[in-house]
Amino acid sequence: MPGYHVIIQPEAEQDLDEAYQYLEGQKTGLGFELLADLTEIVELLEDNPFLFPTIYGEKRRAVIQRFRYNLIFKIVEENVFILAIMHGSRDPRRWEDRK
């Protein structure tokens, strides 16, 4: 049974939608593969979000290796808030102010 509740913030949902649309535009089905990889990361976050390193203040990063997307999150009590989902080549200032 998961110990943490994962909540995807609206800005991160928008990031994910943009990533999905981009990948589907590259090759049909690739967006679904990103979602499958993301699901695996979310399951890890539910079990133990402390597996992932702190990168900026209280924010942590999990990397979706195959696609080089960074999943930026913070832990507040029993909740894991996903703040951003962005490609590793993007400027990190785009998500640093997200709360």
PDB file of C-alpha atoms in Angstrom:
ATOM      1  CA  MET A   1       0.000   0.000   0.000  1.00  0.00           C
ATOM      2  CA  PRO A   2       1.432   3.385  -0.996  1.00  0.00           C
ATOM      3  CA  GLY A   3       2.603   5.600   1.824  1.00  0.00           C
ATOM      4  CA  TYR A   4       2.494   8.928  -0.022  1.00  0.00           C
ATOM      5  CA  HIS A   5      -0.232  10.604  -2.029  1.00  0.00           C
ATOM      6  CA  VAL A   6       1.018  12.013  -5.358  1.00  0.00           C
ATOM      7  CA  ILE A   7      -0.666  15.198  -6.575  1.00  0.00           C
ATOM      8  CA  ILE A   8       0.102  16.631 -10.010  1.00  0.00           C
ATOM      9  CA  GLN A   9      -0.173  20.418  -9.889  1.00  0.00           C
ATOM     10  CA  PRO A  10      -1.997  22.180 -12.773  1.00  0.00           C
ATOM     11  CA  GLU A  11       1.209  23.636 -14.266  1.00  0.00           C
ATOM     12  CA  ALA A  12       2.782  20.163 -14.280  1.00  0.00           C
ATOM     13  CA  GLU A  13      -0.347  18.769 -15.963  1.00  0.00           C
ATOM     14  CA  GLN A  14       0.106  21.392 -18.663  1.00  0.00           C
ATOM     15  CA  ASP A  15       3.794  20.436 -18.990  1.00  0.00           C
ATOM     16  CA  LEU A  16       2.792  16.794 -19.375  1.00  0.00           C
ATOM     17  CA  ASP A  17       0.169  17.602 -21.986  1.00  0.00           C
ATOM     18  CA  GLU A  18       2.735  19.582 -24.003  1.00  0.00           C
ATOM     19  CA  ALA A  19       5.275  16.747 -23.753  1.00  0.00           C
ATOM     20  CA  TYR A  20       2.654  14.180 -24.747  1.00  0.00           C
ATOM     21  CA  GLN A  21       1.518  16.218 -27.758  1.00  0.00           C
ATOM     22  CA  TYR A  22       5.095  16.815 -28.866  1.00  0.00           C
ATOM     23  CA  LEU A  23       6.056  13.138 -28.647  1.00  0.00           C
ATOM     24  CA  GLU A  24       2.871  11.982 -30.374  1.00  0.00           C
ATOM     25  CA  GLY A  25       3.710  14.420 -33.164  1.00  0.00           C
ATOM     26  CA  GLN A  26       7.111  12.769 -33.517  1.00  0.00           C
ATOM     27  CA  LYS A  27       5.770   9.210 -33.583  1.00  0.00           C
ATOM     28  CA  THR A  28       2.330   7.810 -32.843  1.00  0.00           C
ATOM     29  CA  GLY A  29       2.365   5.983 -29.528  1.00  0.00           C
ATOM     30  CA  LEU A  30       5.426   7.731 -28.130  1.00  0.00           C
ATOM     31  CA  GLY A  31       3.299   9.935 -25.883  1.00  0.00           C
ATOM     32  CA  PHE A  32       1.700   6.837 -24.368  1.00  0.00           C
ATOM     33  CA  GLU A  33       5.157   5.418 -23.718  1.00  0.00           C
ATOM     34  CA  LEU A  34       6.047   8.596 -21.818  1.00  0.00           C
ATOM     35  CA  LEU A  35       2.893   8.165 -19.722  1.00  0.00           C
ATOM     36  CA  ALA A  36       3.841   4.553 -18.959  1.00  0.00           C
ATOM     37  CA  ASP A  37       7.317   5.615 -17.815  1.00  0.00           C
ATOM     38  CA  LEU A  38       5.799   8.422 -15.754  1.00  0.00           C
ATOM     39  CA  THR A  39       3.465   5.930 -14.077  1.00  0.00           C
ATOM     40  CA  GLU A  40       6.485   3.901 -12.948  1.00  0.00           C
ATOM     41  CA  ILE A  41       8.061   7.012 -11.413  1.00  0.00           C
ATOM     42  CA  VAL A  42       4.799   7.921  -9.659  1.00  0.00           C
ATOM     43  CA  GLU A  43       4.675   4.433  -8.127  1.00  0.00           C
ATOM     44  CA  LEU A  44       8.195   4.963  -6.761  1.00  0.00           C
ATOM     45  CA  LEU A  45       7.147   8.334  -5.368  1.00  0.00           C
ATOM     46  CA  GLU A  46       4.179   6.730  -3.631  1.00  0.00           C
ATOM     47  CA  ASP A  47       6.502   4.238  -1.949  1.00  0.00           C
ATOM     48  CA  ASN A  48       9.523   6.408  -1.104  1.00  0.00           C
ATOM     49  CA  PRO A  49       9.986   9.888  -2.600  1.00  0.00           C
ATOM     50  CA  PHE A  50      13.198  10.299  -0.594  1.00  0.00           C
ATOM     51  CA  LEU A  51      14.955   8.030  -3.111  1.00  0.00           C
ATOM     52  CA  PHE A  52      15.385  11.073  -5.331  1.00  0.00           C
ATOM     53  CA  PRO A  53      17.907  13.872  -4.769  1.00  0.00           C
ATOM     54  CA  THR A  54      17.184  17.371  -3.551  1.00  0.00           C
ATOM     55  CA  ILE A  55      18.115  19.859  -6.255  1.00  0.00           C
ATOM     56  CA  TYR A  56      16.760  23.276  -5.298  1.00  0.00           C
ATOM     57  CA  GLY A  57      15.648  24.179  -1.791  1.00  0.00           C
ATOM     58  CA  GLU A  58      13.096  21.565  -0.824  1.00  0.00           C
ATOM     59  CA  LYS A  59      12.492  20.473  -4.412  1.00  0.00           C
ATOM     60  CA  ARG A  60      13.599  17.076  -5.685  1.00  0.00           C
ATOM     61  CA  ARG A  61      14.043  15.565  -9.130  1.00  0.00           C
ATOM     62  CA  ALA A  62      13.187  12.217 -10.649  1.00  0.00           C
ATOM     63  CA  VAL A  63      14.352  11.642 -14.217  1.00  0.00           C
ATOM     64  CA  ILE A  64      12.343   9.771 -16.814  1.00  0.00           C
ATOM     65  CA  GLN A  65      15.551   8.393 -18.303  1.00  0.00           C
ATOM     66  CA  ARG A  66      14.333   7.216 -21.681  1.00  0.00           C
ATOM     67  CA  PHE A  67      12.899  10.592 -22.599  1.00  0.00           C
ATOM     68  CA  ARG A  68      15.205  12.801 -20.503  1.00  0.00           C
ATOM     69  CA  TYR A  69      12.267  14.488 -18.803  1.00  0.00           C
ATOM     70  CA  ASN A  70      12.721  15.827 -15.284  1.00  0.00           C
ATOM     71  CA  LEU A  71       9.902  15.423 -12.832  1.00  0.00           C
ATOM     72  CA  ILE A  72      10.276  18.150 -10.198  1.00  0.00           C
ATOM     73  CA  PHE A  73       8.454  17.627  -6.925  1.00  0.00           C
ATOM     74  CA  LYS A  74       8.320  18.510  -3.261  1.00  0.00           C
ATOM     75  CA  ILE A  75       7.245  16.494  -0.249  1.00  0.00           C
ATOM     76  CA  VAL A  76       4.837  17.994   2.278  1.00  0.00           C
ATOM     77  CA  GLU A  77       3.939  15.585   5.060  1.00  0.00           C
ATOM     78  CA  GLU A  78       2.340  12.556   3.326  1.00  0.00           C
ATOM     79  CA  ASN A  79       1.879  14.348   0.006  1.00  0.00           C
ATOM     80  CA  VAL A  80       4.162  14.544  -3.007  1.00  0.00           C
ATOM     81  CA  PHE A  81       3.374  17.562  -5.173  1.00  0.00           C
ATOM     82  CA  ILE A  82       4.610  17.277  -8.758  1.00  0.00           C
ATOM     83  CA  LEU A  83       5.447  20.848  -9.731  1.00  0.00           C
ATOM     84  CA  ALA A  84       6.922  20.441 -13.210  1.00  0.00           C
ATOM     85  CA  ILE A  85       7.565  17.863 -15.919  1.00  0.00           C
ATOM     86  CA  MET A  86      10.117  19.243 -18.366  1.00  0.00           C
ATOM     87  CA  HIS A  87      12.761  18.057 -20.753  1.00  0.00           C
ATOM     88  CA  GLY A  88      16.289  18.191 -19.361  1.00  0.00           C
ATOM     89  CA  SER A  89      17.350  20.649 -22.059  1.00  0.00           C
ATOM     90  CA  ARG A  90      14.843  23.279 -20.863  1.00  0.00           C
ATOM     91  CA  ASP A  91      15.891  26.257 -18.758  1.00  0.00           C
ATOM     92  CA  PRO A  92      15.357  25.298 -15.084  1.00  0.00           C
ATOM     93  CA  ARG A  93      14.306  28.863 -14.269  1.00  0.00           C
ATOM     94  CA  ARG A  94      11.017  27.924 -15.902  1.00  0.00           C
ATOM     95  CA  TRP A  95      10.044  25.854 -12.847  1.00  0.00           C
ATOM     96  CA  GLU A  96      12.140  27.254  -9.988  1.00  0.00           C
ATOM     97  CA  ASP A  97       9.380  29.616  -8.844  1.00  0.00           C
ATOM     98  CA  ARG A  98       6.651  27.000  -8.865  1.00  0.00           C
ATOM     99  CA  LYS A  99       5.215  26.206  -5.467  1.00  0.00           C
TER     100      LYS A  99
END
